[in-house]
């Protein structure tokens, strides 16, 4: 097949068998699906017009995806980037025609995200013709993952399926599983979170090692539909790193931190629920984690020796790894606040 644009080739994930009951859904860059569908829908609806500037903040892979979608559909792109965005990604964004500004370095997830959102609001005030994509809140970002779900359903037509992935904005895991459950309500969803994220109540725990970009939040994300999740895992940086290193060492898969965390959680879930297929969402490659993760591979822990603390409520969680049966519960009222 000859693709009309590189995005058509990049967006399609590969299915890689890790164990008999664990499969990796490996993306080159997962959010290409989301950004393409969102921009196309907004153009068709007349919400944006060709040539308009689309603005959003990002810790990395959404920025790349939005720049690619803008390239394809003739839009301009402005990114307010996290300090976690690496030089390789920044260079690609600039060559693709996006304008990029990074917020100042931050010590934690909360400050990084607050600075980015604040700067986006300033950009919109300075340039009222821009459109804020609001990847964290606009449900248009669910649309692209419906196509992913249809591919999964075709590959696993009758298997007892559990999807495992980083929660992040909520659109990827939520969009995939919400679609899958229209045909099979028994599909389970396991969400992965870093400590320090407000989304599932770990904001009082500080991971001193690093921000796990893309899977947690210090602000309320409207696109996270808590009632879709059956189980939640919270992992610290060292455990996510150990999962990423093990994935490369044992299966030759070079993937990012969120995939490493998901792999560790999926292997544990597969032991608890034998007979089900556990599908790990691999959001991106490991390229932006070379120095922070893979160059430190000798520090990685043995995954076989790791297991989470089982907790009954978020208040009981403990570092470095906790697991809780969420049971498709809605977001507690006490957690609701002003969205960014």
Coordinates of N, CA and C in Angstrom, one line a residue, residues 161-339:
X161 N -10.8 -10.1 27.2 CA -9.7 -9.0 26.9 C -9.6 -8.1 28.1
X162 N -8.4 -7.8 28.5 CA -8.1 -6.7 29.4 C -7.1 -5.7 28.8
X163 N -7.5 -4.5 28.7 CA -6.6 -3.4 28.2 C -5.9 -2.8 29.3
X164 N -4.5 -2.6 29.2 CA -3.7 -2.0 30.2 C -3.0 -0.8 29.6
X165 N -3.1 0.4 30.2 CA -2.4 1.5 29.6 C -2.4 2.7 30.6
X166 N -1.5 3.6 30.3 CA -1.4 4.9 31.0 C -2.6 5.7 30.9
X167 N -3.1 6.3 32.0 CA -4.4 7.0 32.0 C -4.2 8.3 31.2
X168 N -3.2 9.2 31.6 CA -3.0 10.4 31.0 C -4.2 11.3 30.8
X169 N -4.5 11.7 29.6 CA -5.7 12.6 29.3 C -7.0 11.8 29.4
X170 N -6.9 10.4 29.4 CA -8.0 9.6 29.5 C -8.6 9.2 28.1
X171 N -8.2 9.8 27.0 CA -8.8 9.6 25.7 C -8.4 8.3 25.1
X172 N -7.1 7.8 25.3 CA -6.7 6.6 24.6 C -7.3 5.4 25.3
X173 N -7.0 5.2 26.6 CA -7.6 4.0 27.2 C -9.1 4.1 27.2
X174 N -9.7 5.3 27.5 CA -11.1 5.5 27.5 C -11.8 5.3 26.2
X175 N -11.2 5.9 25.1 CA -11.8 5.7 23.8 C -11.7 4.3 23.3
X176 N -10.7 3.6 23.5 CA -10.5 2.2 23.1 C -11.6 1.3 23.8
X177 N -11.6 1.4 25.1 CA -12.4 0.5 25.9 C -13.9 0.8 25.8
X178 N -14.2 2.1 25.7 CA -15.6 2.5 25.6 C -16.2 1.9 24.3
X179 N -15.4 2.0 23.2 CA -15.8 1.4 21.9 C -15.9 -0.1 22.0
X180 N -14.9 -0.8 22.6 CA -14.9 -2.2 22.7 C -16.1 -2.7 23.5
X181 N -16.5 -2.0 24.5 CA -17.6 -2.5 25.4 C -19.0 -2.3 24.7
X182 N -19.1 -1.6 23.6 CA -20.3 -1.6 22.9 C -20.7 -3.0 22.4
X183 N -19.7 -3.8 22.1 CA -19.9 -5.2 21.6 C -19.7 -6.2 22.7
X184 N -18.8 -5.9 23.7 CA -18.4 -6.8 24.7 C -18.2 -6.1 26.1
X185 N -19.3 -6.0 26.9 CA -19.2 -5.3 28.1 C -18.2 -5.9 29.1
X186 N -17.7 -7.1 28.9 CA -16.8 -7.8 29.8 C -15.3 -7.3 29.6
X187 N -15.1 -6.5 28.6 CA -13.7 -6.0 28.4 C -13.3 -5.2 29.7
X188 N -12.1 -5.6 30.2 CA -11.6 -4.9 31.4 C -10.6 -3.8 31.1
X189 N -10.5 -2.8 31.9 CA -9.6 -1.7 31.7 C -8.7 -1.5 33.0
X190 N -7.4 -1.6 32.8 CA -6.5 -1.4 33.9 C -5.7 -0.1 33.6
X191 N -5.9 0.9 34.5 CA -5.2 2.2 34.3 C -3.9 2.3 35.1
X192 N -2.9 2.9 34.5 CA -1.6 3.1 35.1 C -1.4 4.5 35.4
X193 N -0.9 4.8 36.6 CA -0.7 6.2 37.1 C 0.6 6.4 37.8
X194 N 1.2 7.5 37.7 CA 2.4 7.8 38.5 C 2.0 8.4 39.9
X195 N 2.8 8.3 40.8 CA 2.6 9.0 42.1 C 2.7 10.5 41.9
X196 N 1.8 11.2 42.5 CA 1.8 12.7 42.3 C 0.7 13.1 41.4
X197 N -0.1 12.2 40.9 CA -1.2 12.6 40.0 C -2.5 12.7 40.7
X198 N -3.2 13.8 40.4 CA -4.5 14.0 41.1 C -5.6 13.2 40.5
X199 N -5.4 12.6 39.3 CA -6.5 11.9 38.6 C -7.2 10.8 39.4
X200 N -6.4 10.0 40.1 CA -6.9 8.9 40.9 C -6.4 9.0 42.4
X201 N -6.1 10.2 42.8 CA -5.9 10.5 44.2 C -4.5 10.3 44.8
X202 N -3.5 10.3 43.9 CA -2.1 10.1 44.5 C -1.3 11.4 44.7
X203 N -2.0 12.5 44.7 CA -1.3 13.8 44.6 C -0.5 14.1 45.9
X204 N -0.8 13.4 47.0 CA 0.0 13.6 48.2 C 1.3 12.8 48.3
X205 N 1.6 12.0 47.3 CA 2.8 11.2 47.2 C 3.7 11.8 46.2
X206 N 5.0 12.1 46.7 CA 5.9 12.7 45.8 C 7.0 11.7 45.4
X207 N 7.2 11.5 44.1 CA 8.2 10.7 43.5 C 9.4 11.6 43.2
X208 N 10.5 11.5 44.0 CA 11.6 12.5 43.8 C 12.4 12.2 42.5
X209 N 12.2 11.1 41.9 CA 13.1 10.7 40.8 C 12.8 11.5 39.5
X210 N 11.6 11.5 39.1 CA 11.3 12.1 37.8 C 9.8 12.2 37.5
X211 N 9.4 13.0 36.5 CA 8.1 13.0 36.0 C 7.9 11.9 35.0
X212 N 6.9 11.1 35.2 CA 6.6 10.1 34.1 C 5.6 10.8 33.2
X213 N 6.2 11.3 32.1 CA 5.4 12.2 31.2 C 4.2 11.4 30.6
X214 N 3.1 12.1 30.5 CA 2.0 11.6 29.7 C 1.0 10.7 30.4
X215 N 1.2 10.2 31.6 CA 0.3 9.3 32.2 C -0.4 9.8 33.5
X216 N 0.1 11.0 33.9 CA -0.5 11.5 35.2 C -0.9 13.0 35.0
X217 N -1.5 13.6 36.0 CA -1.9 15.0 35.9 C -2.0 15.6 37.3
X218 N -1.6 16.9 37.4 CA -1.8 17.6 38.6 C -3.0 18.5 38.6
X219 N -3.8 18.4 37.4 CA -5.0 19.2 37.3 C -6.1 18.2 36.8
X220 N -7.3 18.6 37.0 CA -8.5 17.8 36.6 C -8.6 17.7 35.1
X221 N -8.7 16.5 34.6 CA -8.9 16.3 33.2 C -10.3 15.8 32.9
X222 N -11.1 16.5 32.2 CA -12.4 16.1 31.9 C -12.5 14.9 31.0
X223 N -11.5 14.6 30.3 CA -11.5 13.5 29.4 C -11.3 12.1 30.1
X224 N -10.9 12.2 31.4 CA -10.8 10.9 32.1 C -12.2 10.5 32.6
X225 N -12.7 9.4 32.2 CA -14.0 8.9 32.6 C -13.7 7.7 33.6
X226 N -13.7 8.1 34.8 CA -13.3 7.2 35.9 C -14.1 5.9 35.9
X227 N -15.4 6.0 35.5 CA -16.3 4.8 35.5 C -15.9 3.7 34.5
X228 N -14.9 4.0 33.7 CA -14.5 3.0 32.7 C -13.5 2.0 33.3
X229 N -12.8 2.4 34.4 CA -11.6 1.6 34.9 C -12.0 0.6 35.9
X230 N -11.5 -0.6 35.7 CA -11.7 -1.7 36.6 C -10.7 -1.7 37.7
X231 N -9.4 -1.4 37.4 CA -8.3 -1.5 38.3 C -7.4 -0.3 38.0
X232 N -6.7 0.1 39.1 CA -5.7 1.2 38.9 C -4.4 0.8 39.6
X233 N -3.3 1.0 38.9 CA -1.9 0.8 39.4 C -1.2 2.1 39.5
X234 N -0.6 2.4 40.7 CA 0.3 3.5 40.8 C 1.8 3.0 40.9
X235 N 2.7 3.5 40.1 CA 4.1 3.0 40.1 C 5.0 4.2 40.1
X236 N 6.1 4.1 40.8 CA 7.1 5.1 40.8 C 8.0 5.0 39.6
X237 N 8.9 6.0 39.5 CA 9.8 6.0 38.3 C 10.7 4.8 38.2
X238 N 11.2 4.3 39.3 CA 12.1 3.2 39.3 C 11.4 1.9 38.8
X239 N 10.2 1.7 39.2 CA 9.4 0.6 38.7 C 9.1 0.7 37.2
X240 N 8.7 1.9 36.8 CA 8.4 2.1 35.4 C 9.7 1.9 34.5
X241 N 10.8 2.4 35.0 CA 12.1 2.2 34.4 C 12.4 0.7 34.3
X242 N 12.2 0.0 35.4 CA 12.5 -1.5 35.4 C 11.7 -2.2 34.4
X243 N 10.4 -1.8 34.2 CA 9.5 -2.4 33.2 C 10.0 -2.1 31.8
X244 N 10.4 -0.9 31.6 CA 10.9 -0.5 30.2 C 12.2 -1.3 29.9
X245 N 13.1 -1.4 30.8 CA 14.4 -2.1 30.6 C 14.1 -3.6 30.4
X246 N 13.2 -4.2 31.2 CA 12.9 -5.6 31.0 C 12.2 -5.9 29.7
X247 N 11.4 -4.9 29.2 CA 10.7 -5.1 27.9 C 11.8 -5.1 26.8
X248 N 12.8 -4.3 26.9 CA 13.9 -4.3 25.9 C 14.7 -5.5 26.0
X249 N 15.1 -5.9 27.2 CA 16.0 -7.0 27.4 C 15.3 -8.3 27.1
X250 N 14.1 -8.5 27.5 CA 13.4 -9.8 27.3 C 12.7 -10.0 26.0
X251 N 12.3 -8.9 25.4 CA 11.5 -8.9 24.2 C 12.0 -8.1 23.0
X252 N 13.1 -7.4 23.2 CA 13.7 -6.5 22.2 C 12.8 -5.4 21.8
X253 N 11.9 -5.0 22.7 CA 11.0 -3.9 22.4 C 11.5 -2.6 23.1
X254 N 11.8 -1.6 22.3 CA 12.4 -0.3 22.8 C 11.2 0.7 22.9
X255 N 10.7 0.9 24.1 CA 9.5 1.7 24.4 C 9.7 2.6 25.5
X256 N 8.8 3.5 25.7 CA 8.9 4.6 26.7 C 8.5 4.1 28.1
X257 N 8.5 5.1 29.0 CA 8.3 4.8 30.5 C 6.8 4.3 30.7
X258 N 5.9 4.9 30.0 CA 4.5 4.5 30.3 C 4.3 3.1 29.8
X259 N 4.9 2.7 28.8 CA 4.8 1.3 28.3 C 5.5 0.4 29.3
X260 N 6.6 0.8 29.9 CA 7.3 0.0 30.9 C 6.4 -0.2 32.1
X261 N 5.8 0.8 32.5 CA 4.9 0.7 33.7 C 3.7 -0.2 33.3
X262 N 3.1 0.0 32.1 CA 2.0 -0.8 31.7 C 2.4 -2.3 31.6
X263 N 3.6 -2.6 31.1 CA 4.1 -3.9 31.0 C 4.2 -4.6 32.4
X264 N 4.7 -3.9 33.4 CA 4.8 -4.4 34.7 C 3.5 -4.7 35.3
X265 N 2.5 -3.8 35.1 CA 1.2 -4.0 35.6 C 0.5 -5.1 34.9
X266 N 0.7 -5.2 33.6 CA 0.0 -6.3 32.8 C 0.5 -7.7 33.2
X267 N 1.8 -7.8 33.5 CA 2.4 -9.1 33.9 C 1.8 -9.5 35.2
X268 N 1.6 -8.6 36.1 CA 1.0 -8.9 37.4 C -0.5 -9.3 37.2
X269 N -1.2 -8.5 36.4 CA -2.6 -8.8 36.2 C -2.8 -10.2 35.5
X270 N -1.9 -10.5 34.6 CA -2.0 -11.8 33.9 C -1.8 -13.0 34.9
X271 N -1.0 -12.8 35.9 CA -0.8 -13.9 36.9 C -2.1 -14.0 37.8
X272 N -2.8 -12.9 38.0 CA -4.0 -12.9 38.8 C -5.2 -13.4 38.0
X273 N -5.2 -13.1 36.7 CA -6.3 -13.5 35.9 C -5.9 -14.3 34.7
X274 N -5.5 -15.5 35.0 CA -5.0 -16.4 33.9 C -6.2 -16.7 32.9
X275 N -5.9 -16.9 31.7 CA -6.9 -17.2 30.7 C -7.4 -16.0 30.0
X276 N -7.2 -14.8 30.5 CA -7.5 -13.6 29.7 C -6.3 -13.1 28.9
X277 N -6.6 -12.3 27.8 CA -5.6 -11.7 27.0 C -5.4 -10.3 27.6
X278 N -4.2 -10.0 28.0 CA -3.8 -8.6 28.5 C -3.1 -7.9 27.4
X279 N -3.7 -6.8 26.9 CA -3.2 -6.0 25.8 C -2.6 -4.7 26.4
X280 N -1.3 -4.6 26.3 CA -0.6 -3.4 26.8 C -0.5 -2.4 25.7
X281 N -0.9 -1.1 26.1 CA -0.7 0.0 25.1 C 0.7 0.5 25.2
X282 N 1.4 0.4 24.1 CA 2.8 1.0 24.0 C 2.7 2.3 23.2
X283 N 2.6 3.4 24.0 CA 2.3 4.7 23.4 C 3.4 5.2 22.4
X284 N 4.6 5.0 22.7 CA 5.7 5.5 21.9 C 7.0 4.7 22.0
X285 N 8.0 5.1 21.3 CA 9.3 4.4 21.4 C 10.1 4.9 22.5
X286 N 11.2 4.3 22.8 CA 12.1 4.8 23.9 C 13.1 5.9 23.6
X287 N 13.0 6.5 22.4 CA 14.0 7.4 22.0 C 14.2 8.6 23.0
X288 N 13.1 9.1 23.5 CA 13.3 10.3 24.4 C 13.7 9.9 25.8
X289 N 13.9 8.6 26.1 CA 14.2 8.2 27.4 C 15.6 7.5 27.5
X290 N 16.4 7.8 26.4 CA 17.7 7.1 26.4 C 18.6 7.5 27.6
X291 N 18.7 8.8 27.8 CA 19.6 9.2 28.9 C 19.0 9.0 30.3
X292 N 17.7 9.2 30.4 CA 17.1 9.2 31.7 C 16.8 7.8 32.2
X293 N 16.6 6.8 31.2 CA 16.2 5.5 31.6 C 17.2 4.4 31.1
X294 N 17.4 4.3 29.8 CA 18.1 3.2 29.3 C 19.6 3.3 29.5
X295 N 20.2 4.5 29.7 CA 21.6 4.6 30.0 C 21.8 4.1 31.4
X296 N 20.8 4.0 32.2 CA 20.8 3.6 33.6 C 20.3 2.2 33.8
X297 N 20.4 1.4 32.8 CA 19.8 0.1 32.8 C 20.3 -0.8 34.0
X298 N 21.5 -0.6 34.4 CA 22.1 -1.4 35.5 C 21.4 -1.2 36.8
X299 N 20.7 0.0 36.9 CA 19.9 0.3 38.1 C 18.5 -0.4 38.2
X300 N 18.1 -1.0 37.0 CA 16.8 -1.5 37.0 C 16.6 -2.7 37.9
X301 N 15.4 -2.8 38.5 CA 15.1 -3.9 39.4 C 14.6 -5.2 38.6
X302 N 14.7 -6.3 39.2 CA 14.2 -7.5 38.6 C 12.7 -7.6 38.7
X303 N 12.0 -7.5 37.6 CA 10.5 -7.5 37.6 C 9.9 -8.7 38.4
X304 N 10.6 -9.9 38.3 CA 10.0 -11.1 38.9 C 10.0 -10.9 40.4
X305 N 10.8 -10.0 41.0 CA 10.8 -9.8 42.4 C 9.9 -8.7 42.9
X306 N 9.1 -8.1 42.0 CA 8.3 -6.9 42.3 C 6.8 -7.3 42.4
X307 N 6.1 -6.7 43.3 CA 4.7 -6.8 43.3 C 4.1 -5.6 44.1
X308 N 2.8 -5.3 43.7 CA 2.3 -4.1 44.4 C 1.7 -4.4 45.7
X309 N 1.5 -3.3 46.5 CA 0.7 -3.4 47.7 C -0.8 -3.3 47.3
X310 N -1.6 -4.2 47.8 CA -3.0 -4.2 47.5 C -3.7 -3.2 48.5
X311 N -4.4 -2.2 48.0 CA -5.1 -1.2 48.8 C -6.5 -1.2 48.5
X312 N -7.3 -0.8 49.5 CA -8.8 -0.7 49.4 C -9.3 0.7 49.0
X313 N -8.4 1.7 49.2 CA -8.8 3.1 48.9 C -7.6 3.9 48.6
X314 N -7.7 4.9 47.8 CA -6.5 5.7 47.4 C -5.7 6.2 48.7
X315 N -6.4 6.5 49.8 CA -5.8 7.0 51.0 C -4.8 5.9 51.6
X316 N -5.0 4.7 51.2 CA -4.1 3.6 51.7 C -2.9 3.3 50.9
X317 N -2.8 4.0 49.7 CA -1.7 3.6 48.8 C -0.3 3.9 49.4
X318 N 0.7 3.2 49.0 CA 2.0 3.4 49.4 C 3.0 3.2 48.3
X319 N 4.0 4.0 48.3 CA 5.1 3.8 47.3 C 5.9 2.6 47.6
X320 N 6.5 2.0 46.6 CA 6.7 2.4 45.2 C 5.7 1.9 44.2
X321 N 4.8 1.0 44.7 CA 3.8 0.4 43.7 C 2.6 0.0 44.5
X322 N 1.4 0.5 44.1 CA 0.2 0.1 44.8 C -0.9 -0.3 43.7
X323 N -1.8 -1.1 44.1 CA -2.9 -1.6 43.2 C -4.2 -1.5 43.9
X324 N -5.2 -1.1 43.2 CA -6.5 -1.0 43.8 C -7.6 -1.4 42.8
X325 N -8.6 -2.2 43.2 CA -9.7 -2.6 42.4 C -10.6 -1.3 42.4
X326 N -10.8 -0.7 41.2 CA -11.5 0.5 41.1 C -13.0 0.3 40.9
X327 N -13.3 -0.8 40.2 CA -14.7 -1.4 40.0 C -15.6 -0.4 39.3
X328 N -15.0 0.3 38.3 CA -15.8 1.2 37.4 C -16.6 2.2 38.2
X329 N -16.0 2.8 39.2 CA -16.6 3.8 40.1 C -16.4 5.2 39.5
X330 N -17.4 6.0 39.6 CA -17.4 7.4 39.1 C -16.4 8.2 39.9
X331 N -15.9 9.3 39.3 CA -15.0 10.2 40.0 C -15.7 10.7 41.3
X332 N -15.0 10.6 42.5 CA -15.6 11.1 43.7 C -15.9 12.6 43.6
X333 N -17.0 13.0 44.2 CA -17.3 14.5 44.1 C -16.2 15.3 44.7
X334 N -15.5 14.8 45.8 CA -14.5 15.6 46.5 C -13.3 15.8 45.6
X335 N -13.1 15.1 44.5 CA -12.0 15.2 43.6 C -12.3 16.2 42.5
X336 N -13.6 16.6 42.3 CA -13.9 17.4 41.2 C -13.5 18.9 41.5
X337 N -13.0 19.5 40.5 CA -12.5 20.8 40.6 C -12.5 21.5 39.3
X338 N -11.9 22.7 39.3 CA -11.9 23.5 38.1 C -10.9 22.9 37.1
X339 N -11.4 22.6 35.9 CA -10.5 22.0 34.9 C -9.7 23.1 34.2

